[in-house]
GROMACS .gro file of C-alpha atoms in nm:
model
  445
    1MET     CA    1   6.571  32.793   4.256
    2ALA     CA    2   6.504  32.601   4.561
    3ALA     CA    3   6.603  32.246   4.443
    4ASP     CA    4   6.260  32.137   4.425
    5SER     CA    5   6.100  32.398   4.199
    6LEU     CA    6   6.249  32.247   3.883
    7SER     CA    7   6.056  32.266   3.648
    8PRO     CA    8   5.869  31.929   3.512
    9ALA     CA    9   5.969  31.849   3.084
   10ALA     CA   10   5.650  31.845   2.881
   11PRO     CA   11   5.480  31.498   2.830
   12SER     CA   12   5.551  31.341   2.480
   13GLU     CA   13   5.331  31.347   2.188
   14THR     CA   14   5.288  30.969   2.150
   15ASP     CA   15   5.118  30.905   2.474
   16ARG     CA   16   4.792  30.896   2.224
   17PRO     CA   17   4.538  30.566   2.289
   18PRO     CA   18   4.672  30.371   2.038
   19THR     CA   19   5.024  30.362   2.167
   20ARG     CA   20   4.911  30.338   2.534
   21ARG     CA   21   4.725  30.001   2.462
   22ARG     CA   22   5.047  29.864   2.322
   23ALA     CA   23   5.247  30.032   2.560
   24TRP     CA   24   5.075  29.823   2.824
   25LEU     CA   25   5.060  29.557   2.645
   26MET     CA   26   5.441  29.607   2.659
   27VAL     CA   27   5.404  29.615   3.009
   28ALA     CA   28   5.218  29.243   3.060
   29ALA     CA   29   5.452  29.074   2.840
   30LEU     CA   30   5.755  29.228   3.032
   31LEU     CA   31   5.602  29.143   3.429
   32VAL     CA   32   5.571  28.816   3.268
   33PHE     CA   33   5.991  28.849   3.197
   34MET     CA   34   6.057  28.931   3.545
   35LEU     CA   35   5.831  28.631   3.697
   36LEU     CA   36   5.979  28.372   3.518
   37ASN     CA   37   6.331  28.555   3.612
   38TYR     CA   38   6.288  28.529   3.968
   39ALA     CA   39   6.073  28.176   3.892
   40ASP     CA   40   6.424  28.039   3.807
   41LYS     CA   41   6.571  28.208   4.110
   42ALA     CA   42   6.361  28.045   4.326
   43VAL     CA   43   6.382  27.745   4.203
   44VAL     CA   44   6.691  27.569   4.423
   45GLY     CA   45   6.522  27.692   4.713
   46LEU     CA   46   6.180  27.567   4.653
   47VAL     CA   47   6.343  27.225   4.570
   48GLY     CA   48   6.600  27.273   4.857
   49VAL     CA   49   6.529  26.983   5.040
   50ASP     CA   50   6.502  26.754   4.863
   51LEU     CA   51   6.818  26.859   4.686
   52LEU     CA   52   6.994  26.870   5.036
   53ARG     CA   53   6.896  26.517   5.014
   54ASP     CA   54   6.940  26.404   4.693
   55LEU     CA   55   7.282  26.566   4.670
   56ASP     CA   56   7.409  26.463   4.985
   57ILE     CA   57   7.581  26.897   5.105
   58ASP     CA   58   7.459  27.060   5.397
   59ALA     CA   59   7.409  27.374   5.476
   60SER     CA   60   7.714  27.606   5.377
   61GLU     CA   61   7.751  27.450   5.090
   62PHE     CA   62   7.446  27.464   5.005
   63GLY     CA   63   7.453  27.870   5.070
   64LEU     CA   64   7.783  27.790   4.833
   65VAL     CA   65   7.529  27.757   4.520
   66GLN     CA   66   7.238  28.009   4.609
   67SER     CA   67   7.569  28.229   4.654
   68GLY     CA   68   7.788  28.118   4.323
   69PHE     CA   69   7.424  28.222   4.110
   70PHE     CA   70   7.557  28.590   4.176
   71TRP     CA   71   7.895  28.549   4.109
   72LEU     CA   72   7.847  28.612   3.722
   73TYR     CA   73   7.572  28.807   3.791
   74ALA     CA   74   7.767  29.190   3.817
   75ALA     CA   75   7.937  29.094   3.500
   76GLY     CA   76   7.654  29.015   3.307
   77ALA     CA   77   7.480  29.329   3.418
   78ILE     CA   78   7.764  29.545   3.250
   79VAL     CA   79   7.762  29.343   2.952
   80GLY     CA   80   7.376  29.374   2.934
   81GLY     CA   81   7.379  29.727   3.037
   82PHE     CA   82   7.629  29.772   2.748
   83LEU     CA   83   7.385  29.581   2.450
   84ILE     CA   84   7.058  29.785   2.587
   85GLY     CA   85   7.008  30.027   2.260
   86ARG     CA   86   7.259  29.888   2.013
   87ILE     CA   87   7.041  29.566   2.009
   88PRO     CA   88   6.681  29.552   1.900
   89ALA     CA   89   6.438  29.481   2.312
   90ARG     CA   90   6.281  29.173   2.008
   91TRP     CA   91   6.573  29.010   1.998
   92LEU     CA   92   6.785  29.091   2.263
   93LEU     CA   93   6.529  29.023   2.569
   94GLY     CA   94   6.419  28.686   2.310
   95GLY     CA   95   6.754  28.594   2.277
   96VAL     CA   96   6.846  28.649   2.698
   97ALA     CA   97   6.519  28.436   2.811
   98LEU     CA   98   6.660  28.094   2.520
   99LEU     CA   99   6.980  28.157   2.745
  100TRP     CA  100   6.818  28.086   3.056
  101VAL     CA  101   6.611  27.789   2.902
  102LEU     CA  102   6.993  27.652   2.823
  103CYS     CA  103   7.106  27.712   3.178
  104LEU     CA  104   6.835  27.539   3.259
  105LEU     CA  105   6.865  27.216   3.146
  106PRO     CA  106   7.152  27.113   3.333
  107MET     CA  107   6.946  27.002   3.628
  108VAL     CA  108   6.668  26.811   3.463
  109TRP     CA  109   6.871  26.497   3.481
  110SER     CA  110   7.209  26.591   3.630
  111THR     CA  111   7.252  26.518   4.029
  112SER     CA  112   7.603  26.639   4.052
  113PHE     CA  113   7.696  26.942   4.313
  114THR     CA  114   7.948  27.033   4.041
  115VAL     CA  115   7.648  27.083   3.734
  116LEU     CA  116   7.441  27.248   3.951
  117LEU     CA  117   7.676  27.501   4.127
  118VAL     CA  118   7.866  27.571   3.745
  119SER     CA  119   7.492  27.623   3.588
  120ARG     CA  120   7.373  27.852   3.864
  121MET     CA  121   7.681  28.097   3.752
  122LEU     CA  122   7.569  28.059   3.423
  123LEU     CA  123   7.229  28.114   3.513
  124GLY     CA  124   7.351  28.453   3.729
  125PHE     CA  125   7.475  28.557   3.398
  126ALA     CA  126   7.248  28.560   3.186
  127GLU     CA  127   6.982  28.702   3.411
  128GLY     CA  128   7.202  28.962   3.563
  129PRO     CA  129   7.115  29.234   3.322
  130SER     CA  130   6.688  29.119   3.336
  131ALA     CA  131   6.591  29.405   3.547
  132ALA     CA  132   6.807  29.669   3.332
  133MET     CA  133   6.657  29.578   3.025
  134ALA     CA  134   6.277  29.550   3.130
  135LEU     CA  135   6.320  29.897   3.305
  136GLY     CA  136   6.460  30.059   2.942
  137VAL     CA  137   6.199  29.880   2.722
  138ALA     CA  138   5.944  29.988   2.952
  139HIS     CA  139   6.054  30.317   3.023
  140SER     CA  140   6.060  30.371   2.635
  141TRP     CA  141   5.710  30.325   2.666
  142PHE     CA  142   5.603  30.585   2.885
  143PRO     CA  143   5.661  30.959   2.924
  144ALA     CA  144   5.848  31.066   3.228
  145ALA     CA  145   5.582  31.181   3.461
  146LYS     CA  146   5.368  30.880   3.427
  147ARG     CA  147   5.638  30.584   3.443
  148THR     CA  148   5.626  30.480   3.830
  149LEU     CA  149   5.330  30.280   3.800
  150PRO     CA  150   5.480  30.084   3.463
  151THR     CA  151   5.754  30.013   3.613
  152SER     CA  152   5.588  29.925   3.960
  153PHE     CA  153   5.427  29.642   3.752
  154VAL     CA  154   5.710  29.545   3.570
  155VAL     CA  155   5.953  29.521   3.934
  156ALA     CA  156   5.632  29.323   4.078
  157GLY     CA  157   5.684  29.047   3.859
  158ALA     CA  158   5.958  28.977   4.079
  159SER     CA  159   5.718  28.887   4.330
  160PHE     CA  160   5.485  28.695   4.102
  161GLY     CA  161   5.744  28.511   3.981
  162PRO     CA  162   5.767  28.314   4.315
  163LEU     CA  163   5.401  28.388   4.435
  164VAL     CA  164   5.325  28.159   4.124
  165ALA     CA  165   5.635  27.891   4.131
  166ALA     CA  166   5.602  27.803   4.529
  167PRO     CA  167   5.272  27.647   4.452
  168VAL     CA  168   5.328  27.480   4.082
  169ILE     CA  169   5.690  27.378   4.165
  170THR     CA  170   5.569  27.252   4.543
  171PHE     CA  171   5.277  27.030   4.360
  172VAL     CA  172   5.521  26.899   4.031
  173VAL     CA  173   5.803  26.807   4.306
  174ALA     CA  174   5.516  26.593   4.559
  175ARG     CA  175   5.436  26.425   4.214
  176PHE     CA  176   5.685  26.372   4.009
  177ASP     CA  177   6.055  26.485   4.136
  178TRP     CA  178   6.268  26.834   4.195
  179HIS     CA  179   6.433  26.742   3.851
  180ALA     CA  180   6.041  26.784   3.742
  181ALA     CA  181   6.072  27.121   3.819
  182PHE     CA  182   6.357  27.281   3.600
  183VAL     CA  183   6.124  27.098   3.289
  184VAL     CA  184   5.855  27.312   3.386
  185THR     CA  185   6.078  27.650   3.484
  186ALA     CA  186   6.251  27.607   3.124
  187VAL     CA  187   5.971  27.482   2.895
  188ALA     CA  188   5.815  27.846   3.062
  189GLY     CA  189   6.118  27.988   2.879
  190VAL     CA  190   6.089  27.884   2.518
  191VAL     CA  191   5.676  27.967   2.565
  192TRP     CA  192   5.799  28.348   2.609
  193ALA     CA  193   6.069  28.407   2.410
  194VAL     CA  194   5.853  28.293   2.137
  195VAL     CA  195   5.594  28.536   2.189
  196TRP     CA  196   5.833  28.766   2.252
  197LEU     CA  197   6.005  28.778   1.900
  198ILE     CA  198   5.678  28.802   1.774
  199VAL     CA  199   5.514  29.111   1.972
  200GLY     CA  200   5.812  29.265   2.198
  201ARG     CA  201   5.960  29.621   2.074
  202ASP     CA  202   6.133  29.930   2.157
  203GLY     CA  203   5.883  30.177   2.250
  204PRO     CA  204   5.863  30.532   2.107
  205GLU     CA  205   5.955  30.780   2.383
  206GLU     CA  206   6.217  31.054   2.258
  207VAL     CA  207   6.552  31.034   2.438
  208GLY     CA  208   6.688  31.315   2.521
  209HIS     CA  209   6.448  31.599   2.765
  210GLY     CA  210   6.158  31.369   2.763
  211GLY     CA  211   6.308  31.117   2.965
  212SER     CA  212   6.346  31.252   3.261
  213THR     CA  213   6.097  31.489   3.504
  214PHE     CA  214   6.345  31.732   3.517
  215ALA     CA  215   6.370  31.982   3.191
  216ALA     CA  216   6.712  32.071   3.289
  217LEU     CA  217   6.854  31.692   3.264
  218PRO     CA  218   7.111  31.759   3.021
  219GLU     CA  219   7.155  31.554   2.698
  220ARG     CA  220   7.437  31.343   2.800
  221VAL     CA  221   7.630  31.378   3.170
  222PRO     CA  222   7.975  31.246   3.211
  223TYR     CA  223   7.905  30.897   3.360
  224ARG     CA  224   8.212  31.006   3.627
  225ARG     CA  225   7.922  31.272   3.757
  226LEU     CA  226   7.632  31.036   3.749
  227LEU     CA  227   7.820  30.734   3.876
  228THR     CA  228   7.906  30.930   4.169
  229SER     CA  229   7.601  31.171   4.227
  230GLY     CA  230   7.428  31.110   4.574
  231THR     CA  231   7.103  31.019   4.407
  232VAL     CA  232   7.309  30.694   4.249
  233VAL     CA  233   7.503  30.651   4.528
  234GLY     CA  234   7.252  30.604   4.741
  235LEU     CA  235   6.960  30.397   4.547
  236THR     CA  236   7.287  30.147   4.505
  237VAL     CA  237   7.316  30.143   4.908
  238LEU     CA  238   6.962  30.118   4.898
  239PHE     CA  239   6.937  29.848   4.618
  240PHE     CA  240   7.232  29.640   4.790
  241ALA     CA  241   7.015  29.604   5.092
  242THR     CA  242   6.693  29.506   4.927
  243TYR     CA  243   6.826  29.227   4.704
  244ALA     CA  244   7.040  29.078   5.019
  245SER     CA  245   6.629  29.017   5.136
  246VAL     CA  246   6.561  28.928   4.798
  247SER     CA  247   6.848  28.630   4.775
  248ILE     CA  248   6.805  28.580   5.177
  249LYS     CA  249   6.401  28.526   5.088
  250VAL     CA  250   6.470  28.320   4.752
  251SER     CA  251   6.774  28.104   4.916
  252TRP     CA  252   6.686  28.114   5.259
  253LEU     CA  253   6.316  28.191   5.321
  254PRO     CA  254   6.175  27.823   5.282
  255LEU     CA  255   6.414  27.608   5.413
  256THR     CA  256   6.392  27.914   5.761
  257LEU     CA  257   5.971  27.827   5.761
  258ARG     CA  258   6.088  27.406   5.763
  259GLN     CA  259   6.388  27.344   5.944
  260GLY     CA  260   6.425  27.640   6.187
  261LEU     CA  261   6.032  27.720   6.245
  262GLY     CA  262   5.910  27.346   6.166
  263TYR     CA  263   5.621  27.412   5.931
  264ASP     CA  264   5.555  27.084   5.659
  265ALA     CA  265   5.629  27.192   5.309
  266THR     CA  266   5.293  27.246   5.184
  267THR     CA  267   5.231  27.526   5.428
  268ALA     CA  268   5.572  27.648   5.374
  269GLY     CA  269   5.562  27.664   5.020
  270TRP     CA  270   5.161  27.834   5.066
  271LEU     CA  271   5.368  28.103   5.334
  272VAL     CA  272   5.640  28.138   5.033
  273ALA     CA  273   5.422  28.260   4.786
  274LEU     CA  274   5.203  28.439   5.019
  275THR     CA  275   5.486  28.696   5.100
  276TYR     CA  276   5.592  28.722   4.736
  277GLY     CA  277   5.231  28.802   4.647
  278SER     CA  278   5.149  29.067   4.892
  279GLY     CA  279   5.499  29.219   4.816
  280GLY     CA  280   5.402  29.311   4.424
  281VAL     CA  281   5.057  29.405   4.561
  282LEU     CA  282   5.247  29.635   4.742
  283MET     CA  283   5.479  29.735   4.483
  284VAL     CA  284   5.193  29.862   4.231
  285LEU     CA  285   4.987  30.018   4.557
  286PHE     CA  286   5.278  30.249   4.644
  287GLY     CA  287   5.346  30.313   4.264
  288ALA     CA  288   5.062  30.496   4.301
  289VAL     CA  289   5.062  30.637   4.595
  290SER     CA  290   5.369  30.790   4.452
  291ARG     CA  291   5.233  30.946   4.198
  292ALA     CA  292   4.931  31.063   4.412
  293MET     CA  293   5.193  31.289   4.610
  294THR     CA  294   5.368  31.390   4.261
  295LYS     CA  295   4.978  31.483   4.132
  296ARG     CA  296   4.921  31.680   4.493
  297GLY     CA  297   5.237  31.866   4.474
  298ALA     CA  298   5.518  31.674   4.652
  299GLY     CA  299   5.882  31.727   4.524
  300VAL     CA  300   6.086  31.413   4.344
  301ARG     CA  301   6.283  31.369   4.629
  302THR     CA  302   5.960  31.301   4.871
  303SER     CA  303   5.735  31.104   4.659
  304ARG     CA  304   6.020  30.892   4.537
  305GLY     CA  305   6.324  30.900   4.744
  306LEU     CA  306   6.183  30.968   5.132
  307LEU     CA  307   5.904  30.646   5.060
  308SER     CA  308   6.092  30.457   4.938
  309CYS     CA  309   6.357  30.495   5.165
  310VAL     CA  310   6.060  30.496   5.506
  311LEU     CA  311   5.984  30.205   5.326
  312VAL     CA  312   6.296  29.988   5.395
  313ALA     CA  313   6.307  30.100   5.734
  314MET     CA  314   6.002  29.999   5.839
  315ALA     CA  315   6.106  29.651   5.626
  316GLY     CA  316   6.375  29.626   5.814
  317LEU     CA  317   6.215  29.665   6.179
  318CYS     CA  318   6.011  29.349   6.057
  319THR     CA  319   6.273  29.217   5.943
  320ILE     CA  320   6.448  29.171   6.295
  321LEU     CA  321   6.120  29.067   6.487
  322TRP     CA  322   5.986  28.807   6.306
  323PRO     CA  323   6.145  28.537   6.354
  324SER     CA  324   6.147  28.578   6.695
  325LEU     CA  325   5.812  28.538   6.753
  326GLY     CA  326   5.599  28.276   6.873
  327ARG     CA  327   5.440  28.035   6.522
  328GLY     CA  328   5.108  28.199   6.431
  329PRO     CA  329   4.915  28.489   6.278
  330LEU     CA  330   5.136  28.743   6.459
  331GLN     CA  331   5.423  28.607   6.348
  332ILE     CA  332   5.319  28.549   5.971
  333LEU     CA  333   5.160  28.900   5.954
  334VAL     CA  334   5.510  29.030   6.036
  335LEU     CA  335   5.691  28.835   5.790
  336VAL     CA  336   5.498  28.884   5.545
  337ALA     CA  337   5.490  29.305   5.617
  338GLY     CA  338   5.928  29.270   5.650
  339THR     CA  339   5.921  29.112   5.288
  340SER     CA  340   5.670  29.320   5.120
  341LEU     CA  341   5.734  29.622   5.233
  342CYS     CA  342   6.106  29.651   5.114
  343VAL     CA  343   6.007  29.454   4.760
  344GLY     CA  344   5.682  29.745   4.729
  345ALA     CA  345   6.012  30.039   4.780
  346GLN     CA  346   6.167  29.920   4.505
  347GLY     CA  347   5.929  29.940   4.180
  348VAL     CA  348   5.926  30.324   4.288
  349ALA     CA  349   6.260  30.374   4.407
  350TRP     CA  350   6.369  30.210   4.044
  351THR     CA  351   6.149  30.525   3.892
  352LEU     CA  352   6.415  30.754   4.015
  353VAL     CA  353   6.708  30.635   3.813
  354SER     CA  354   6.559  30.765   3.494
  355ASP     CA  355   6.494  31.067   3.630
  356VAL     CA  356   6.866  31.135   3.717
  357THR     CA  357   7.008  30.975   3.394
  358PRO     CA  358   6.991  31.095   3.069
  359ALA     CA  359   6.806  30.792   2.796
  360ARG     CA  360   7.107  30.674   2.607
  361GLN     CA  361   7.331  30.662   2.918
  362ARG     CA  362   7.030  30.431   3.111
  363GLY     CA  363   7.109  30.094   3.011
  364THR     CA  364   7.517  30.158   3.101
  365VAL     CA  365   7.398  30.323   3.450
  366ILE     CA  366   7.180  30.099   3.525
  367GLY     CA  367   7.428  29.781   3.485
  368VAL     CA  368   7.677  29.937   3.686
  369MET     CA  369   7.392  29.994   3.967
  370VAL     CA  370   7.316  29.613   3.948
  371SER     CA  371   7.684  29.513   3.912
  372CYS     CA  372   7.765  29.661   4.277
  373TYR     CA  373   7.442  29.588   4.423
  374SER     CA  374   7.439  29.250   4.279
  375MET     CA  375   7.710  29.168   4.555
  376GLY     CA  376   7.442  29.178   4.846
  377GLY     CA  377   7.313  28.841   4.648
  378VAL     CA  378   7.731  28.717   4.691
  379ILE     CA  379   7.764  28.741   5.057
  380ALA     CA  380   7.438  28.734   5.196
  381PRO     CA  381   7.285  28.340   5.131
  382LEU     CA  382   7.707  28.255   5.194
  383VAL     CA  383   7.657  28.486   5.532
  384LEU     CA  384   7.322  28.286   5.665
  385GLY     CA  385   7.475  27.978   5.529
  386GLY     CA  386   7.760  27.980   5.806
  387LEU     CA  387   7.581  28.104   6.087
  388VAL     CA  388   7.303  27.814   6.066
  389ASP     CA  389   7.612  27.564   6.044
  390GLY     CA  390   7.797  27.730   6.354
  391ALA     CA  391   7.471  27.787   6.575
  392SER     CA  392   7.385  27.621   6.838
  393ASP     CA  393   7.051  27.494   6.663
  394PRO     CA  394   6.875  27.596   6.294
  395LEU     CA  395   6.672  27.800   6.453
  396ALA     CA  396   6.898  28.009   6.649
  397GLY     CA  397   7.164  28.041   6.313
  398TYR     CA  398   6.829  28.178   6.125
  399ARG     CA  399   6.745  28.452   6.415
  400LEU     CA  400   7.086  28.577   6.362
  401GLY     CA  401   7.129  28.598   6.034
  402PHE     CA  402   6.749  28.788   5.999
  403ALA     CA  403   6.893  29.043   6.271
  404GLY     CA  404   7.159  29.080   6.121
  405LEU     CA  405   6.962  29.161   5.748
  406GLY     CA  406   6.726  29.333   5.885
  407ALA     CA  407   7.006  29.607   6.053
  408LEU     CA  408   7.137  29.620   5.730
  409LEU     CA  409   6.847  29.761   5.574
  410LEU     CA  410   6.822  29.994   5.868
  411VAL     CA  411   7.128  30.127   5.795
  412ALA     CA  412   7.062  30.110   5.409
  413ALA     CA  413   6.739  30.321   5.429
  414LEU     CA  414   6.943  30.616   5.697
  415VAL     CA  415   7.187  30.627   5.400
  416ALA     CA  416   7.005  30.645   5.077
  417MET     CA  417   6.781  30.895   5.309
  418TRP     CA  418   7.026  31.179   5.315
  419LEU     CA  419   7.182  31.106   4.971
  420VAL     CA  420   6.940  31.041   4.746
  421ARG     CA  421   6.795  31.403   4.598
  422PRO     CA  422   6.731  31.410   4.301
  423GLU     CA  423   6.645  31.764   4.198
  424ARG     CA  424   6.997  31.927   4.368
  425ASP     CA  425   7.152  31.606   4.126
  426VAL     CA  426   7.026  31.745   3.763
  427GLU     CA  427   7.067  32.163   3.915
  428THR     CA  428   7.405  32.010   3.953
  429PHE     CA  429   7.437  31.838   3.574
  430ALA     CA  430   7.233  32.140   3.414
  431SER     CA  431   7.500  32.397   3.573
  432ALA     CA  432   7.825  32.200   3.488
  433PRO     CA  433   8.010  32.313   3.221
  434ARG     CA  434   7.963  32.132   2.852
  435PRO     CA  435   8.273  31.918   2.710
  436VAL     CA  436   8.437  32.083   2.447
  437PRO     CA  437   8.540  31.859   2.165
  438GLY     CA  438   8.947  31.836   2.139
  439ARG     CA  439   8.997  32.004   2.535
  440LYS     CA  440   9.098  31.684   2.738
  441ASP     CA  441   8.998  31.826   3.063
  442THR     CA  442   8.628  31.812   2.950
  443VAL     CA  443   8.694  31.433   2.820
  444ASP     CA  444   8.380  31.206   2.901
  445ALA     CA  445   8.470  31.036   3.222
   0.00000   0.00000   0.00000
């Protein structure tokens, strides 16, 4: 049997109109969940110039703070991934959102570099499992063939968060001071948690064969096989690069626009908002494009895998180019394209994880993937901070850093293009011998 000819699983019987309405209500709530998640990430970058001045820290120390957010991110992702399916989504996501609030509160009054660093580390731990939790709940509300668009909407919250936060926080800081930005994000977290505890629920979508695009996917696959499959490894590499890009955008883009290119605070805030807004729009757009390609008969590797890789490669080229262009419309266009295409690829690519992972194992696999690719968020802000401090002038450091980031995106896209083959991996899982109880040589790794 050819790899692309694997028959799709039958649609779920739970896809009735009342369920669809409730499902899209959950998608809306999860979009806001991811919106707040990324607003919390972005707040330090958005107040960065004032924070650098008041705390008397340099670019390397600022890079350390932004990197510190990701030091415990991997541990949080693994712990959260283990809890998915073991604690009802109503309590799990509500509790996580309240934990974010507790981590934000110290910066409402503190002016200590140590407090800032520790609070960002703890916030990173609390936010580590957010994507896995949100996608796990979203996928439980939709049959496999219809997950691409809702997945794109949920992940788009990552772009809409800074889009909303940038102008709001810029206004708040100008009217009050940078501490007020942490008050706003903490209050928003409390409001969301209360609403979620009222309306949030796990979905009715059955696990097992109905949880994947492929009917051939077994109900359980040894983790050793899952985590070393080409698709999971390729996606992890792709996400490592895109997450490095996201962390640079969250951490350094406002400072690059102000310190490196000379934009004023208001203009820089709106440009940052534009990059996030266009990313969210393209994420939903490419989710629809992927769905249309599938309807027209394209294989899953093409409509979800290769599409994502091409978008990331194009983002890499734009990332290399934009800092070297002169200020003006062309530079803004290339900047927006580079950030938006990279983000737009993520919603489509995330759907592939559920295509090759049995439903009961999805949370753990996503948690492990997040823990691996989040290292991009640890490394990238530190490297860029060091380049800026070591350069003859800030702009030269920023140009070198973004050129390296663009090259990373290009390489990751090519590697993922070679490795991501979901049809082949599912066929391999289906043909593998099933574990026999009591046999040590077949125990699930």
